[in-house]
Amino acid sequence: MIRETNISPSHVRGVQHYQMKTVTDAIRGNLTVGEFGIEVPFIPARYFVTHSIPSTQTRGEHAHRTCEQFLVCVHGSCSVTVDDGHKRESFRLDHPGTALYIPAMVWAVEFDHSRDSALLVLASHRYDPDDYIRDYEAFLREVLKP
Amino acid sequence: MIRETNISPSHVRGVQHYQMKTVTDAIRGNLTVGEFGIEVPFIPARYFVTHSIPSTQTRGEHAHRTCEQFLVCVHGSCSVTVDDGHKRESFRLDHPGTALYIPAMVWAVEFDHSRDSALLVLASHRYDPDDYIRDYEAFLREVLKP
């Protein structure tokens, strides 16, 4: 069975929830796929995977000034809260075929990881510590400035 | 604990086995990271994830004429056999921090997937059915031609 890509907007500026193209086959196994610059709205410069995260831990808790991110919980599940300074929304990523696009200047927190979660993050830019805003009040000042 | 990237050549032309940079933290959880065009020797055009593969199934069983691939078993484990027409070698991918680079014109087969395996493949090119060589004898004719 083939399920085509579906992209849903969220209440948070620029954040989009994805159902990626997925091919389900009980005999051969399942495959989910995305093309960069097409479904995924950027060409990635970097990837990282977080895993073995205690369920009590939060990750993220920052915004990026320029970096965009695309999150795929490749195994297990985790929740992500996104916040643009005006609106906040949470998503549960619990299948490799679901994904979340987070543009720059959106605060994001990952939490409630299942014991077996493995979260793939594709990032539009190389690691740059100056691109991070790690203080929520500072984020609000930057994002809400007239 | 931070473990830096380590790249090991294989016996098969161009195939490289990677230990990606990994940050291990018992409290916060673990992270493994790679940059495209640096450790990963190309900028990806596409990703796919295979999962829920029965252990009796093989996947792959083809070579690409131009597409390069970077394989990360993000959860669980699987084996990969690579073959350049002269030499053949198998690798077990059993940690998100290990990866395998497969250049063009190398035959590859994935097999012996654990029940919980999720294999991330980053590909240098978009999907193109004409880039696949699906017959091993045809692959040998192309790769061994003088």
Short mmCIF file of N, CA and C in Angstrom, two decimals, chain A:
data_model
loop_
_atom_site.label_atom_id
_atom_site.label_comp_id
_atom_site.label_asym_id
_atom_site.label_seq_id
_atom_site.Cartn_x
_atom_site.Cartn_y
_atom_site.Cartn_z
N MET A 1 0.84 -1.18 0.00
CA MET A 1 0.00 0.00 0.00
C MET A 1 0.89 1.24 0.00
N ILE A 2 0.57 2.19 -0.86
CA ILE A 2 1.34 3.44 -0.90
C ILE A 2 0.47 4.58 -0.37
N ARG A 3 1.03 5.30 0.58
CA ARG A 3 0.35 6.49 1.12
C ARG A 3 1.19 7.69 0.70
N GLU A 4 0.57 8.63 0.03
CA GLU A 4 1.34 9.77 -0.50
C GLU A 4 1.58 10.82 0.59
N THR A 5 2.51 11.70 0.31
CA THR A 5 2.85 12.77 1.24
C THR A 5 1.65 13.67 1.51
N ASN A 6 1.48 14.04 2.76
CA ASN A 6 0.46 15.01 3.13
C ASN A 6 1.07 16.00 4.11
N ILE A 7 0.86 17.28 3.85
CA ILE A 7 1.46 18.33 4.68
C ILE A 7 0.34 19.15 5.29
N SER A 8 0.36 19.27 6.64
CA SER A 8 -0.69 20.02 7.35
C SER A 8 -0.06 21.21 8.05
N PRO A 9 -0.67 22.38 7.91
CA PRO A 9 -0.16 23.54 8.65
C PRO A 9 -0.47 23.36 10.14
N SER A 10 0.18 24.16 10.96
CA SER A 10 -0.10 24.16 12.40
C SER A 10 -0.57 25.55 12.79
N HIS A 11 -0.80 25.74 14.09
CA HIS A 11 -1.16 27.07 14.57
C HIS A 11 0.08 27.95 14.79
N VAL A 12 1.25 27.33 14.71
CA VAL A 12 2.50 28.05 15.00
C VAL A 12 3.15 28.45 13.67
N ARG A 13 3.61 29.69 13.62
CA ARG A 13 4.10 30.27 12.37
C ARG A 13 5.12 29.38 11.66
N GLY A 14 4.76 28.90 10.48
CA GLY A 14 5.68 28.18 9.62
C GLY A 14 5.85 26.70 9.94
N VAL A 15 5.41 26.26 11.10
CA VAL A 15 5.57 24.85 11.48
C VAL A 15 4.58 24.01 10.68
N GLN A 16 5.08 22.91 10.12
CA GLN A 16 4.21 22.03 9.34
C GLN A 16 4.37 20.59 9.80
N HIS A 17 3.26 19.89 9.83
CA HIS A 17 3.24 18.48 10.24
C HIS A 17 3.11 17.65 8.97
N TYR A 18 3.98 16.65 8.84
CA TYR A 18 4.06 15.87 7.60
C TYR A 18 3.64 14.43 7.81
N GLN A 19 2.93 13.91 6.83
CA GLN A 19 2.86 12.47 6.62
C GLN A 19 3.69 12.22 5.37
N MET A 20 4.85 11.60 5.55
CA MET A 20 5.74 11.37 4.41
C MET A 20 5.21 10.21 3.56
N LYS A 21 5.64 10.18 2.31
CA LYS A 21 5.27 9.07 1.43
C LYS A 21 5.73 7.75 2.06
N THR A 22 4.82 6.79 2.17
CA THR A 22 5.12 5.54 2.88
C THR A 22 4.63 4.37 2.04
N VAL A 23 5.49 3.39 1.89
CA VAL A 23 5.14 2.15 1.19
C VAL A 23 5.09 1.05 2.24
N THR A 24 3.91 0.48 2.43
CA THR A 24 3.70 -0.56 3.46
C THR A 24 3.57 -1.90 2.76
N ASP A 25 4.35 -2.88 3.21
CA ASP A 25 4.36 -4.20 2.56
C ASP A 25 4.62 -5.24 3.65
N ALA A 26 3.60 -6.04 3.96
CA ALA A 26 3.71 -7.00 5.07
C ALA A 26 4.83 -8.00 4.85
N ILE A 27 5.14 -8.30 3.60
CA ILE A 27 6.17 -9.30 3.32
C ILE A 27 7.56 -8.67 3.27
N ARG A 28 7.70 -7.57 2.56
CA ARG A 28 9.03 -6.98 2.35
C ARG A 28 9.41 -5.98 3.44
N GLY A 29 8.42 -5.51 4.21
CA GLY A 29 8.71 -4.47 5.19
C GLY A 29 8.32 -3.10 4.64
N ASN A 30 8.51 -2.07 5.46
CA ASN A 30 7.99 -0.74 5.16
C ASN A 30 9.10 0.25 4.82
N LEU A 31 8.73 1.24 4.03
CA LEU A 31 9.69 2.28 3.63
C LEU A 31 8.98 3.62 3.65
N THR A 32 9.66 4.63 4.16
CA THR A 32 9.13 6.00 4.10
C THR A 32 10.23 6.89 3.54
N VAL A 33 9.84 7.86 2.71
CA VAL A 33 10.83 8.58 1.91
C VAL A 33 10.50 10.06 1.80
N GLY A 34 11.55 10.89 1.71
CA GLY A 34 11.38 12.31 1.48
C GLY A 34 12.52 12.85 0.63
N GLU A 35 12.20 13.84 -0.21
CA GLU A 35 13.24 14.45 -1.04
C GLU A 35 13.52 15.86 -0.51
N PHE A 36 14.79 16.21 -0.45
CA PHE A 36 15.20 17.51 0.07
C PHE A 36 14.99 18.58 -0.99
N GLY A 37 14.46 19.70 -0.55
CA GLY A 37 14.14 20.77 -1.51
C GLY A 37 12.78 20.56 -2.16
N ILE A 38 12.14 19.42 -1.86
CA ILE A 38 10.78 19.16 -2.39
C ILE A 38 9.87 19.06 -1.16
N GLU A 39 9.61 17.85 -0.65
CA GLU A 39 8.79 17.78 0.59
C GLU A 39 9.52 18.49 1.73
N VAL A 40 10.76 18.07 1.96
CA VAL A 40 11.57 18.73 2.99
C VAL A 40 12.02 20.07 2.40
N PRO A 41 11.63 21.21 3.01
CA PRO A 41 11.80 22.48 2.29
C PRO A 41 13.20 23.08 2.33
N PHE A 42 14.24 22.26 2.55
CA PHE A 42 15.61 22.76 2.48
C PHE A 42 16.54 21.60 2.17
N ILE A 43 17.78 21.95 1.83
CA ILE A 43 18.83 20.95 1.61
C ILE A 43 19.62 20.87 2.92
N PRO A 44 19.71 19.72 3.54
CA PRO A 44 20.36 19.68 4.86
C PRO A 44 21.87 19.80 4.79
N ALA A 45 22.42 20.44 5.82
CA ALA A 45 23.88 20.54 5.96
C ALA A 45 24.37 19.57 7.03
N ARG A 46 23.46 19.01 7.81
CA ARG A 46 23.84 18.25 8.99
C ARG A 46 22.68 17.35 9.41
N TYR A 47 23.01 16.23 10.01
CA TYR A 47 21.98 15.43 10.66
C TYR A 47 22.45 15.11 12.06
N PHE A 48 21.51 14.87 12.94
CA PHE A 48 21.86 14.24 14.20
C PHE A 48 20.71 13.35 14.65
N VAL A 49 21.06 12.39 15.49
CA VAL A 49 20.09 11.45 16.04
C VAL A 49 20.23 11.50 17.55
N THR A 50 19.12 11.71 18.26
CA THR A 50 19.13 11.57 19.72
C THR A 50 18.46 10.25 20.06
N HIS A 51 19.03 9.55 21.04
CA HIS A 51 18.47 8.24 21.41
C HIS A 51 18.83 7.96 22.87
N SER A 52 18.15 6.94 23.43
CA SER A 52 18.34 6.58 24.84
C SER A 52 18.12 7.80 25.75
N ILE A 53 17.07 8.54 25.44
CA ILE A 53 16.74 9.74 26.24
C ILE A 53 15.81 9.30 27.38
N PRO A 54 16.18 9.53 28.63
CA PRO A 54 15.26 9.22 29.72
C PRO A 54 13.94 9.98 29.54
N SER A 55 12.83 9.33 29.87
CA SER A 55 11.51 9.94 29.60
C SER A 55 11.31 11.21 30.41
N THR A 56 12.06 11.37 31.50
CA THR A 56 11.94 12.57 32.33
C THR A 56 12.72 13.75 31.75
N GLN A 57 13.55 13.50 30.75
CA GLN A 57 14.40 14.56 30.20
C GLN A 57 13.69 15.34 29.11
N THR A 58 13.99 16.62 29.05
CA THR A 58 13.61 17.42 27.88
C THR A 58 14.87 17.68 27.08
N ARG A 59 14.71 17.80 25.77
CA ARG A 59 15.81 18.18 24.89
C ARG A 59 15.34 19.40 24.11
N GLY A 60 16.26 20.00 23.38
CA GLY A 60 15.88 21.19 22.63
C GLY A 60 15.91 22.37 23.57
N GLU A 61 14.73 22.94 23.83
CA GLU A 61 14.61 24.13 24.68
C GLU A 61 15.48 25.27 24.15
N HIS A 62 15.35 25.49 22.87
CA HIS A 62 16.02 26.63 22.25
C HIS A 62 15.32 26.95 20.92
N ALA A 63 15.66 28.10 20.39
CA ALA A 63 15.27 28.46 19.03
C ALA A 63 16.54 28.71 18.23
N HIS A 64 16.42 28.68 16.91
CA HIS A 64 17.56 29.02 16.04
C HIS A 64 17.25 30.32 15.32
N ARG A 65 18.27 31.13 15.17
CA ARG A 65 18.07 32.40 14.43
C ARG A 65 17.93 32.16 12.93
N THR A 66 18.66 31.20 12.39
CA THR A 66 18.58 30.97 10.93
C THR A 66 18.33 29.51 10.56
N CYS A 67 18.69 28.58 11.44
CA CYS A 67 18.65 27.16 11.07
C CYS A 67 17.21 26.63 11.07
N GLU A 68 16.86 25.91 10.00
CA GLU A 68 15.59 25.20 9.92
C GLU A 68 15.84 23.73 10.27
N GLN A 69 14.81 23.07 10.79
CA GLN A 69 14.97 21.67 11.18
C GLN A 69 13.79 20.83 10.72
N PHE A 70 14.10 19.57 10.46
CA PHE A 70 13.07 18.60 10.05
C PHE A 70 13.25 17.39 10.94
N LEU A 71 12.21 17.07 11.72
CA LEU A 71 12.31 16.04 12.75
C LEU A 71 11.51 14.80 12.33
N VAL A 72 12.16 13.65 12.43
CA VAL A 72 11.52 12.37 12.14
C VAL A 72 11.83 11.44 13.31
N CYS A 73 10.81 10.97 14.01
CA CYS A 73 11.05 10.00 15.08
C CYS A 73 11.08 8.63 14.43
N VAL A 74 12.30 8.18 14.12
CA VAL A 74 12.51 7.01 13.26
C VAL A 74 12.13 5.72 13.98
N HIS A 75 12.19 5.74 15.31
CA HIS A 75 11.76 4.58 16.10
C HIS A 75 11.21 5.08 17.42
N GLY A 76 10.21 4.39 17.95
CA GLY A 76 9.61 4.80 19.21
C GLY A 76 8.82 6.08 19.02
N SER A 77 8.77 6.89 20.05
CA SER A 77 7.95 8.10 19.97
C SER A 77 8.50 9.18 20.89
N CYS A 78 8.15 10.41 20.57
CA CYS A 78 8.43 11.53 21.45
C CYS A 78 7.47 12.66 21.11
N SER A 79 7.38 13.62 22.02
CA SER A 79 6.52 14.79 21.79
C SER A 79 7.39 16.01 21.55
N VAL A 80 6.84 16.95 20.79
CA VAL A 80 7.55 18.19 20.48
C VAL A 80 6.57 19.34 20.69
N THR A 81 6.97 20.32 21.48
CA THR A 81 6.19 21.55 21.59
C THR A 81 6.91 22.65 20.82
N VAL A 82 6.16 23.35 20.00
CA VAL A 82 6.70 24.47 19.23
C VAL A 82 5.95 25.74 19.62
N ASP A 83 6.65 26.85 19.57
CA ASP A 83 6.13 28.10 20.13
C ASP A 83 6.76 29.26 19.35
N ASP A 84 5.89 30.10 18.75
CA ASP A 84 6.41 31.22 17.94
C ASP A 84 6.36 32.55 18.71
N GLY A 85 6.09 32.46 20.02
CA GLY A 85 6.00 33.68 20.82
C GLY A 85 4.58 34.16 20.96
N HIS A 86 3.72 33.72 20.01
CA HIS A 86 2.28 34.05 20.09
C HIS A 86 1.46 32.80 20.38
N LYS A 87 1.78 31.73 19.66
CA LYS A 87 0.99 30.50 19.79
C LYS A 87 1.91 29.32 20.07
N ARG A 88 1.35 28.32 20.70
CA ARG A 88 2.11 27.14 21.10
C ARG A 88 1.29 25.91 20.73
N GLU A 89 1.97 24.86 20.25
CA GLU A 89 1.25 23.63 19.89
C GLU A 89 2.18 22.44 20.12
N SER A 90 1.60 21.30 20.48
CA SER A 90 2.39 20.10 20.70
C SER A 90 2.00 19.01 19.71
N PHE A 91 2.98 18.22 19.33
CA PHE A 91 2.78 17.13 18.39
C PHE A 91 3.40 15.86 18.96
N ARG A 92 2.77 14.73 18.70
CA ARG A 92 3.35 13.44 19.05
C ARG A 92 3.91 12.83 17.77
N LEU A 93 5.20 12.54 17.76
CA LEU A 93 5.83 11.87 16.61
C LEU A 93 5.98 10.40 17.02
N ASP A 94 5.22 9.52 16.40
CA ASP A 94 5.18 8.12 16.85
C ASP A 94 5.25 7.12 15.71
N HIS A 95 5.73 7.58 14.56
CA HIS A 95 5.86 6.68 13.41
C HIS A 95 6.93 7.28 12.49
N PRO A 96 7.78 6.44 11.85
CA PRO A 96 8.81 7.01 10.98
C PRO A 96 8.24 7.80 9.80
N GLY A 97 6.96 7.59 9.50
CA GLY A 97 6.35 8.31 8.38
C GLY A 97 5.79 9.66 8.75
N THR A 98 5.84 10.04 10.03
CA THR A 98 5.40 11.38 10.42
C THR A 98 6.63 12.25 10.66
N ALA A 99 6.50 13.54 10.42
CA ALA A 99 7.65 14.44 10.58
C ALA A 99 7.14 15.83 10.89
N LEU A 100 8.05 16.65 11.39
CA LEU A 100 7.70 18.02 11.76
C LEU A 100 8.76 18.97 11.22
N TYR A 101 8.31 19.98 10.48
CA TYR A 101 9.21 21.02 9.99
C TYR A 101 9.14 22.21 10.94
N ILE A 102 10.30 22.66 11.39
CA ILE A 102 10.39 23.79 12.31
C ILE A 102 11.26 24.87 11.68
N PRO A 103 10.69 26.02 11.32
CA PRO A 103 11.50 27.08 10.71
C PRO A 103 12.35 27.79 11.76
N ALA A 104 13.16 28.73 11.31
CA ALA A 104 13.94 29.55 12.24
C ALA A 104 12.99 30.37 13.12
N MET A 105 13.50 30.79 14.27
CA MET A 105 12.78 31.65 15.22
C MET A 105 11.48 31.02 15.72
N VAL A 106 11.54 29.71 15.93
CA VAL A 106 10.47 29.01 16.64
C VAL A 106 11.12 28.23 17.78
N TRP A 107 10.65 28.45 18.98
CA TRP A 107 11.14 27.74 20.16
C TRP A 107 10.63 26.30 20.11
N ALA A 108 11.49 25.34 20.41
CA ALA A 108 11.07 23.93 20.35
C ALA A 108 11.63 23.16 21.54
N VAL A 109 10.80 22.27 22.04
CA VAL A 109 11.17 21.40 23.16
C VAL A 109 10.73 19.98 22.82
N GLU A 110 11.64 19.03 22.97
CA GLU A 110 11.28 17.61 22.81
C GLU A 110 11.19 16.99 24.20
N PHE A 111 10.16 16.16 24.41
CA PHE A 111 9.96 15.56 25.74
C PHE A 111 9.16 14.28 25.60
N ASP A 112 9.00 13.59 26.74
CA ASP A 112 8.20 12.36 26.81
C ASP A 112 8.66 11.34 25.76
N HIS A 113 10.00 11.15 25.72
CA HIS A 113 10.57 10.15 24.80
C HIS A 113 10.24 8.75 25.32
N SER A 114 9.81 7.87 24.44
CA SER A 114 9.69 6.47 24.82
C SER A 114 11.11 5.90 25.00
N ARG A 115 11.20 4.82 25.76
CA ARG A 115 12.52 4.23 26.05
C ARG A 115 13.30 3.90 24.78
N ASP A 116 12.56 3.56 23.71
CA ASP A 116 13.20 3.10 22.48
C ASP A 116 13.19 4.19 21.40
N SER A 117 13.03 5.46 21.80
CA SER A 117 12.92 6.50 20.77
C SER A 117 14.27 6.80 20.12
N ALA A 118 14.22 7.07 18.84
CA ALA A 118 15.39 7.55 18.08
C ALA A 118 14.88 8.67 17.19
N LEU A 119 15.28 9.89 17.50
CA LEU A 119 14.79 11.06 16.77
C LEU A 119 15.86 11.55 15.81
N LEU A 120 15.52 11.52 14.52
CA LEU A 120 16.40 12.06 13.49
C LEU A 120 16.07 13.53 13.26
N VAL A 121 17.10 14.38 13.32
CA VAL A 121 16.91 15.80 13.02
C VAL A 121 17.81 16.15 11.83
N LEU A 122 17.19 16.66 10.78
CA LEU A 122 17.94 17.18 9.63
C LEU A 122 17.93 18.69 9.76
N ALA A 123 19.12 19.30 9.64
CA ALA A 123 19.26 20.73 9.89
C ALA A 123 19.81 21.43 8.65
N SER A 124 19.29 22.63 8.40
CA SER A 124 19.65 23.34 7.17
C SER A 124 21.04 23.97 7.22
N HIS A 125 21.61 24.10 8.41
CA HIS A 125 22.90 24.78 8.56
C HIS A 125 23.85 23.94 9.42
N ARG A 126 25.12 24.22 9.26
CA ARG A 126 26.12 23.59 10.12
C ARG A 126 25.96 24.09 11.55
N TYR A 127 26.59 23.38 12.47
CA TYR A 127 26.52 23.78 13.88
C TYR A 127 27.19 25.13 14.08
N ASP A 128 26.45 26.03 14.71
CA ASP A 128 26.97 27.37 14.99
C ASP A 128 26.38 27.81 16.33
N PRO A 129 27.18 27.83 17.39
CA PRO A 129 26.63 28.15 18.72
C PRO A 129 25.95 29.52 18.75
N ASP A 130 26.39 30.46 17.87
CA ASP A 130 25.77 31.79 17.87
C ASP A 130 24.37 31.80 17.28
N ASP A 131 23.99 30.69 16.63
CA ASP A 131 22.66 30.62 16.03
C ASP A 131 21.59 30.23 17.05
N TYR A 132 22.02 29.80 18.23
CA TYR A 132 21.08 29.32 19.25
C TYR A 132 20.61 30.46 20.15
N ILE A 133 19.31 30.48 20.45
CA ILE A 133 18.79 31.31 21.54
C ILE A 133 18.32 30.33 22.61
N ARG A 134 19.02 30.32 23.74
CA ARG A 134 18.77 29.28 24.76
C ARG A 134 17.94 29.80 25.94
N ASP A 135 17.66 31.09 25.92
CA ASP A 135 16.88 31.68 27.01
C ASP A 135 15.52 32.12 26.46
N TYR A 136 14.44 31.60 27.06
CA TYR A 136 13.10 31.84 26.50
C TYR A 136 12.73 33.32 26.51
N GLU A 137 13.10 34.03 27.58
CA GLU A 137 12.78 35.46 27.64
C GLU A 137 13.53 36.22 26.54
N ALA A 138 14.77 35.84 26.31
CA ALA A 138 15.54 36.47 25.23
C ALA A 138 14.91 36.17 23.87
N PHE A 139 14.43 34.92 23.72
CA PHE A 139 13.71 34.54 22.47
C PHE A 139 12.51 35.45 22.27
N LEU A 140 11.70 35.62 23.34
CA LEU A 140 10.49 36.46 23.21
C LEU A 140 10.88 37.89 22.81
N ARG A 141 11.95 38.40 23.41
CA ARG A 141 12.36 39.76 23.06
C ARG A 141 12.73 39.86 21.58
N GLU A 142 13.45 38.84 21.07
CA GLU A 142 13.87 38.88 19.66
C GLU A 142 12.69 38.67 18.72
N VAL A 143 11.83 37.72 19.06
CA VAL A 143 10.78 37.35 18.10
C VAL A 143 9.62 38.35 18.12
N LEU A 144 9.44 39.02 19.24
CA LEU A 144 8.29 39.95 19.35
C LEU A 144 8.68 41.39 19.10
N LYS A 145 9.97 41.65 18.81
CA LYS A 145 10.36 43.05 18.64
C LYS A 145 9.66 43.63 17.41
N PRO A 146 9.25 44.88 17.49
CA PRO A 146 8.46 45.46 16.41
C PRO A 146 9.29 45.60 15.12
#
